[in-house]
Amino acid sequence: MSHPSQFTLLGKRRFLPFFITQSLGAFNDNLFKQSLILAILYKLSLEGDRSIWVNLCALLFILPFFLFSALAGQFGEKFAKDALIRAIKLAEIVIMAIGAVGFVSNHLVLMLLALFAMGTHSALFGPVKYSILPQALREDELVGGNGLVEMGTFLAILAGTIGAGVMMSSSSYAAVVAGGIVGTAVLGYLASRWIPRAAAVAPQMKLDWNIFKQSWATLRLGLGQTPAVSRSIVGNSWFWFVGAIYLTQIPAYAKDWLHGDETVVTLVLTLFSVGIALGSLLCERLSGRKVEIGLVPFGSFGLTLFGLLWWWHSGDVPSTDVAHDWLALLGMHQAWWIMLSIVGLGVFGGFYIVPLYALIQARTAEGERARVIAANNILNALFMVVSALVTIVLLSVVELTIPQLFLVVSLLNIAVNAYIFSIVPEFTMRFLIWLLSHSMYRVEHRDLQRIPDEGAALLVCNHVSFVDALLIAGAIRRPIRFVMYYKIYNLPVLNFVFRTAGAIPIAGRSEDEAIHERAFARIAEVLAAREVVCIFPEGKLTADGEIDEFKGGVKRILRETPVPVIPLALQGLWGSFFSRDPAKGLFKRLWSRVTIVAGAAISVEAAQPEALRAQVGALRGNRR
């Protein structure tokens, strides 16, 4: 079935005003911060080491995330999010007015005060920014919406950074910057006035103003979620650890290793930001419009691969007496591997970060979502501070070069994500399913919306290949408990996937009565817990592509736990590599077109084996 592009969200009021508001906020953050740094480095009359003032700027902007994120999480649940965003955006106008006065009067203290206040503004906005999306978007829009937000954020960061350089090059830079930051704040507030109502989820909550106590409680809440959510928070923060190291080193790398001028710095930042924007947008297409955490290991692999390529090809660009500009760099074939590595790093960073944000939003209780995202922001800030300390130690104490630093980060990425994926094997399981359905098969879906979003249901499907369960699990948004022949369940490699997915092994009564009885007991427990179970009533793989007789186990299941029955059919799998077709071949049916079709729900009374076989056969049609 064809679906509208994620870009259609930009034409909807429930998303567009918010998207503009958050993008303008990210732009203004970086426009003001970068303008202040450039003013310190080149414009203001200061005594002593200017780098100390630059580092102070970084500290003042990040400190509010430690101090006020927990309070922001409480605000995001106690108050209506649309009203809260407007209040924050109104405060931005006041903050930027103070910053503007600082620029016009060359008053550094006022500018630093405004920078701290803007950090506070961003800390308060963060939990609202991500917790409002599940309220405004449908489940099948969540990944696309997050992709657009990440794209908008990174392109806005890039635009703000470049815009600061352009404005500060003007002879009347103070007035230009002052007008730019105040004007952007006003536009952000005006956009926020069009954000639709987003009701408070916990208006009765009593605010705890003890920021230190509440910060600790918020961190405990976030890291005390289910392993999938808590490790997603860790993975999210790790991304910012890695990203902070790369972004911080880009200016020095461009100068010392690419032998370029300031335009080369801009080029590298552009390549990195565009890469993340592109990866973020591709997530919706690659995930099939659902929260697909299988993309996270794929993104992690790319972060390591392109980080290693960046390290390997550093030093290839020859030096000259005059620094290269960006056009000269583009003309050097030695630089293309480096530029490809930077873009690849950004693209796979998008694959990594967008599903993590979407998972945190989708699997956190509505009444805790803003505080969990606040915990994520606190941890992000902590990881970025640690990244700065690690960078100082590795570059100054250990005396690594910048490319060697990139090598260390790439290797650390393997270790950190191996830890995350070992604690939550669902990431690896979903990756294997995603890889299968995007390599050997092209999977189409038809009428899968007939499977209920909530409550118990029993799916019955024809059994064509060893990977039927994987393909169905990759197509359906809800977790599915598969009942499968125990010898298939125990197959090497696939057993890891089946165990992680909570599949239920079964054997014939005459073959192993203990496994047989345990299976039916487990099926009853799972259905009673309002989960979805999928069975293959033929009891074996088809040997000729036709649908065999349905066994009577379905009658026992429904007698013990009456639930709606939904017929499924697999089309196009016969003859594929994992089927029992004697004429199959690995390359003969590579990238087979497979269709998964769902029928209308059948009542318990009508769900007799022969009737179900006829329903599944009608859904499958003549396409084996």
Short mmCIF file of N, CA and C in Angstrom, two decimals, residues 520-609:
data_model
loop_
_atom_site.label_atom_id
_atom_site.label_comp_id
_atom_site.label_asym_id
_atom_site.label_seq_id
_atom_site.Cartn_x
_atom_site.Cartn_y
_atom_site.Cartn_z
N PHE A 520 0.86 -25.19 24.89
CA PHE A 520 -0.54 -24.75 25.02
C PHE A 520 -0.76 -23.95 26.30
N ALA A 521 -0.08 -24.33 27.36
CA ALA A 521 -0.19 -23.56 28.61
C ALA A 521 0.36 -22.15 28.42
N ARG A 522 1.47 -22.07 27.70
CA ARG A 522 2.09 -20.76 27.48
C ARG A 522 1.22 -19.91 26.56
N ILE A 523 0.61 -20.51 25.55
CA ILE A 523 -0.28 -19.76 24.65
C ILE A 523 -1.44 -19.16 25.44
N ALA A 524 -2.03 -19.94 26.33
CA ALA A 524 -3.14 -19.44 27.14
C ALA A 524 -2.70 -18.27 28.01
N GLU A 525 -1.51 -18.35 28.61
CA GLU A 525 -1.00 -17.25 29.43
C GLU A 525 -0.82 -15.97 28.61
N VAL A 526 -0.25 -16.11 27.43
CA VAL A 526 0.05 -14.95 26.60
C VAL A 526 -1.24 -14.28 26.12
N LEU A 527 -2.20 -15.08 25.69
CA LEU A 527 -3.47 -14.50 25.24
C LEU A 527 -4.22 -13.85 26.41
N ALA A 528 -4.14 -14.47 27.58
CA ALA A 528 -4.79 -13.87 28.76
C ALA A 528 -4.16 -12.53 29.12
N ALA A 529 -2.88 -12.35 28.75
CA ALA A 529 -2.19 -11.09 28.99
C ALA A 529 -2.44 -10.08 27.87
N ARG A 530 -3.40 -10.38 26.99
CA ARG A 530 -3.84 -9.48 25.91
C ARG A 530 -2.75 -9.26 24.86
N GLU A 531 -1.95 -10.28 24.62
CA GLU A 531 -0.95 -10.21 23.56
C GLU A 531 -1.47 -10.89 22.30
N VAL A 532 -0.68 -10.81 21.23
CA VAL A 532 -1.05 -11.42 19.95
C VAL A 532 -0.20 -12.67 19.74
N VAL A 533 -0.86 -13.76 19.36
CA VAL A 533 -0.19 -15.02 19.08
C VAL A 533 -0.40 -15.37 17.62
N CYS A 534 0.64 -15.87 16.97
CA CYS A 534 0.53 -16.32 15.59
C CYS A 534 0.88 -17.80 15.51
N ILE A 535 -0.01 -18.59 14.88
CA ILE A 535 0.25 -20.02 14.72
C ILE A 535 0.23 -20.37 13.23
N PHE A 536 0.91 -21.47 12.92
CA PHE A 536 0.90 -22.03 11.57
C PHE A 536 0.19 -23.38 11.67
N PRO A 537 -1.13 -23.39 11.45
CA PRO A 537 -1.93 -24.59 11.79
C PRO A 537 -1.59 -25.82 10.96
N GLU A 538 -0.82 -25.66 9.85
CA GLU A 538 -0.42 -26.85 9.09
C GLU A 538 0.52 -27.73 9.91
N GLY A 539 1.24 -27.10 10.86
CA GLY A 539 2.14 -27.87 11.71
C GLY A 539 3.47 -28.21 11.07
N LYS A 540 3.69 -27.79 9.83
CA LYS A 540 4.94 -28.08 9.14
C LYS A 540 5.04 -27.17 7.92
N LEU A 541 6.24 -27.10 7.36
CA LEU A 541 6.43 -26.34 6.12
C LEU A 541 5.79 -27.10 4.96
N THR A 542 5.20 -26.37 4.03
CA THR A 542 4.65 -27.01 2.84
C THR A 542 5.78 -27.60 2.00
N ALA A 543 5.53 -28.78 1.46
CA ALA A 543 6.55 -29.45 0.64
C ALA A 543 6.33 -29.21 -0.84
N ASP A 544 5.16 -28.68 -1.20
CA ASP A 544 4.86 -28.49 -2.63
C ASP A 544 4.30 -27.10 -2.94
N GLY A 545 4.29 -26.22 -1.94
CA GLY A 545 3.78 -24.86 -2.15
C GLY A 545 2.30 -24.72 -1.89
N GLU A 546 1.58 -25.84 -1.73
CA GLU A 546 0.15 -25.79 -1.46
C GLU A 546 -0.11 -25.77 0.05
N ILE A 547 -1.29 -25.32 0.43
CA ILE A 547 -1.64 -25.22 1.86
C ILE A 547 -2.14 -26.58 2.33
N ASP A 548 -1.47 -27.16 3.34
CA ASP A 548 -1.84 -28.47 3.86
C ASP A 548 -3.04 -28.35 4.81
N GLU A 549 -3.48 -29.48 5.28
CA GLU A 549 -4.60 -29.54 6.23
C GLU A 549 -4.25 -28.78 7.51
N PHE A 550 -5.21 -28.03 8.03
CA PHE A 550 -5.03 -27.34 9.31
C PHE A 550 -5.32 -28.31 10.45
N LYS A 551 -4.42 -28.37 11.42
CA LYS A 551 -4.59 -29.25 12.56
C LYS A 551 -5.62 -28.69 13.53
N GLY A 552 -5.97 -29.51 14.52
CA GLY A 552 -7.03 -29.12 15.45
C GLY A 552 -6.57 -28.30 16.63
N GLY A 553 -5.26 -27.94 16.71
CA GLY A 553 -4.77 -27.19 17.86
C GLY A 553 -5.46 -25.85 18.04
N VAL A 554 -5.89 -25.24 16.93
CA VAL A 554 -6.56 -23.96 17.03
C VAL A 554 -7.85 -24.07 17.84
N LYS A 555 -8.54 -25.21 17.73
CA LYS A 555 -9.79 -25.39 18.47
C LYS A 555 -9.50 -25.43 19.97
N ARG A 556 -8.40 -26.09 20.35
CA ARG A 556 -8.05 -26.16 21.78
C ARG A 556 -7.67 -24.77 22.30
N ILE A 557 -6.92 -24.02 21.53
CA ILE A 557 -6.52 -22.67 21.95
C ILE A 557 -7.75 -21.82 22.21
N LEU A 558 -8.71 -21.83 21.28
CA LEU A 558 -9.88 -20.98 21.40
C LEU A 558 -10.83 -21.48 22.48
N ARG A 559 -10.84 -22.79 22.73
CA ARG A 559 -11.67 -23.33 23.80
C ARG A 559 -11.16 -22.84 25.15
N GLU A 560 -9.82 -22.79 25.32
CA GLU A 560 -9.24 -22.36 26.59
C GLU A 560 -9.22 -20.84 26.73
N THR A 561 -9.02 -20.13 25.62
CA THR A 561 -8.97 -18.66 25.66
C THR A 561 -9.65 -18.11 24.42
N PRO A 562 -10.94 -17.84 24.46
CA PRO A 562 -11.64 -17.34 23.27
C PRO A 562 -11.19 -15.91 22.93
N VAL A 563 -10.64 -15.74 21.74
CA VAL A 563 -10.18 -14.43 21.27
C VAL A 563 -10.51 -14.32 19.78
N PRO A 564 -10.52 -13.10 19.22
CA PRO A 564 -10.74 -12.95 17.78
C PRO A 564 -9.64 -13.64 16.99
N VAL A 565 -10.03 -14.21 15.85
CA VAL A 565 -9.08 -14.91 14.98
C VAL A 565 -8.94 -14.12 13.68
N ILE A 566 -7.69 -13.88 13.26
CA ILE A 566 -7.45 -13.11 12.05
C ILE A 566 -6.61 -13.96 11.10
N PRO A 567 -7.14 -14.28 9.93
CA PRO A 567 -6.37 -15.07 8.97
C PRO A 567 -5.30 -14.22 8.27
N LEU A 568 -4.13 -14.80 8.07
CA LEU A 568 -3.04 -14.16 7.33
C LEU A 568 -2.64 -15.08 6.19
N ALA A 569 -2.10 -14.50 5.13
CA ALA A 569 -1.58 -15.31 4.03
C ALA A 569 -0.27 -14.74 3.53
N LEU A 570 0.67 -15.63 3.24
CA LEU A 570 1.95 -15.26 2.65
C LEU A 570 1.91 -15.60 1.16
N GLN A 571 2.19 -14.62 0.33
CA GLN A 571 2.22 -14.82 -1.11
C GLN A 571 3.66 -14.65 -1.62
N GLY A 572 4.09 -15.53 -2.53
CA GLY A 572 5.35 -15.32 -3.22
C GLY A 572 6.57 -15.93 -2.58
N LEU A 573 6.41 -16.66 -1.47
CA LEU A 573 7.58 -17.22 -0.78
C LEU A 573 8.03 -18.57 -1.34
N TRP A 574 7.11 -19.28 -1.99
CA TRP A 574 7.48 -20.60 -2.52
C TRP A 574 8.54 -20.42 -3.63
N GLY A 575 9.61 -21.18 -3.52
CA GLY A 575 10.70 -21.06 -4.48
C GLY A 575 11.83 -20.19 -3.98
N SER A 576 11.60 -19.47 -2.87
CA SER A 576 12.67 -18.66 -2.30
C SER A 576 13.67 -19.56 -1.58
N PHE A 577 14.81 -19.02 -1.23
CA PHE A 577 15.92 -19.82 -0.71
C PHE A 577 15.55 -20.60 0.55
N PHE A 578 14.70 -20.01 1.41
CA PHE A 578 14.39 -20.65 2.69
C PHE A 578 13.14 -21.53 2.63
N SER A 579 12.59 -21.75 1.43
CA SER A 579 11.47 -22.68 1.28
C SER A 579 12.01 -24.08 0.98
N ARG A 580 11.10 -25.06 0.84
CA ARG A 580 11.50 -26.43 0.54
C ARG A 580 11.34 -26.77 -0.94
N ASP A 581 11.23 -25.75 -1.75
CA ASP A 581 11.13 -25.98 -3.19
C ASP A 581 12.42 -26.63 -3.69
N PRO A 582 12.37 -27.82 -4.30
CA PRO A 582 13.61 -28.47 -4.76
C PRO A 582 14.32 -27.69 -5.86
N ALA A 583 13.61 -26.77 -6.52
CA ALA A 583 14.23 -25.99 -7.60
C ALA A 583 14.72 -24.62 -7.12
N LYS A 584 14.72 -24.42 -5.82
CA LYS A 584 15.12 -23.11 -5.30
C LYS A 584 16.60 -22.88 -5.53
N GLY A 585 17.02 -21.63 -5.40
CA GLY A 585 18.43 -21.28 -5.49
C GLY A 585 18.64 -19.95 -4.81
N LEU A 586 19.84 -19.74 -4.31
CA LEU A 586 20.12 -18.50 -3.58
C LEU A 586 19.92 -17.29 -4.48
N PHE A 587 20.35 -17.39 -5.73
CA PHE A 587 20.28 -16.23 -6.61
C PHE A 587 19.07 -16.28 -7.55
N LYS A 588 18.45 -17.45 -7.61
CA LYS A 588 17.31 -17.58 -8.51
C LYS A 588 16.15 -16.69 -8.09
N ARG A 589 15.91 -16.62 -6.80
CA ARG A 589 14.79 -15.82 -6.30
C ARG A 589 15.28 -14.75 -5.32
N LEU A 590 16.47 -14.21 -5.59
CA LEU A 590 17.01 -13.17 -4.72
C LEU A 590 16.12 -11.93 -4.80
N TRP A 591 15.89 -11.32 -3.67
CA TRP A 591 15.04 -10.14 -3.56
C TRP A 591 13.62 -10.44 -4.03
N SER A 592 13.10 -11.58 -3.58
CA SER A 592 11.76 -12.02 -3.97
C SER A 592 10.71 -11.03 -3.49
N ARG A 593 9.69 -10.86 -4.29
CA ARG A 593 8.58 -9.99 -3.89
C ARG A 593 7.58 -10.83 -3.10
N VAL A 594 7.43 -10.50 -1.83
CA VAL A 594 6.56 -11.23 -0.93
C VAL A 594 5.45 -10.30 -0.45
N THR A 595 4.25 -10.83 -0.37
CA THR A 595 3.12 -10.04 0.13
C THR A 595 2.52 -10.72 1.35
N ILE A 596 2.24 -9.93 2.37
CA ILE A 596 1.56 -10.42 3.58
C ILE A 596 0.18 -9.80 3.61
N VAL A 597 -0.85 -10.65 3.59
CA VAL A 597 -2.23 -10.19 3.49
C VAL A 597 -2.99 -10.59 4.75
N ALA A 598 -3.78 -9.67 5.30
CA ALA A 598 -4.63 -9.98 6.46
C ALA A 598 -6.08 -9.96 6.04
N GLY A 599 -6.84 -10.89 6.60
CA GLY A 599 -8.28 -10.93 6.34
C GLY A 599 -9.06 -10.35 7.50
N ALA A 600 -10.37 -10.30 7.34
CA ALA A 600 -11.23 -9.77 8.39
C ALA A 600 -11.27 -10.75 9.57
N ALA A 601 -11.49 -10.21 10.77
CA ALA A 601 -11.55 -11.03 11.97
C ALA A 601 -12.70 -12.03 11.88
N ILE A 602 -12.45 -13.21 12.43
CA ILE A 602 -13.44 -14.29 12.42
C ILE A 602 -13.82 -14.59 13.87
N SER A 603 -15.11 -14.82 14.09
CA SER A 603 -15.57 -15.11 15.45
C SER A 603 -15.06 -16.48 15.89
N VAL A 604 -15.06 -16.67 17.20
CA VAL A 604 -14.59 -17.95 17.76
C VAL A 604 -15.42 -19.10 17.23
N GLU A 605 -16.73 -18.91 17.14
CA GLU A 605 -17.62 -19.97 16.70
C GLU A 605 -17.34 -20.41 15.27
N ALA A 606 -16.96 -19.44 14.41
CA ALA A 606 -16.73 -19.75 12.99
C ALA A 606 -15.32 -20.21 12.70
N ALA A 607 -14.45 -20.19 13.70
CA ALA A 607 -13.03 -20.46 13.48
C ALA A 607 -12.74 -21.96 13.55
N GLN A 608 -13.36 -22.71 12.65
CA GLN A 608 -13.08 -24.14 12.54
C GLN A 608 -11.90 -24.35 11.58
N PRO A 609 -11.11 -25.40 11.78
CA PRO A 609 -9.90 -25.59 10.96
C PRO A 609 -10.15 -25.52 9.45
#
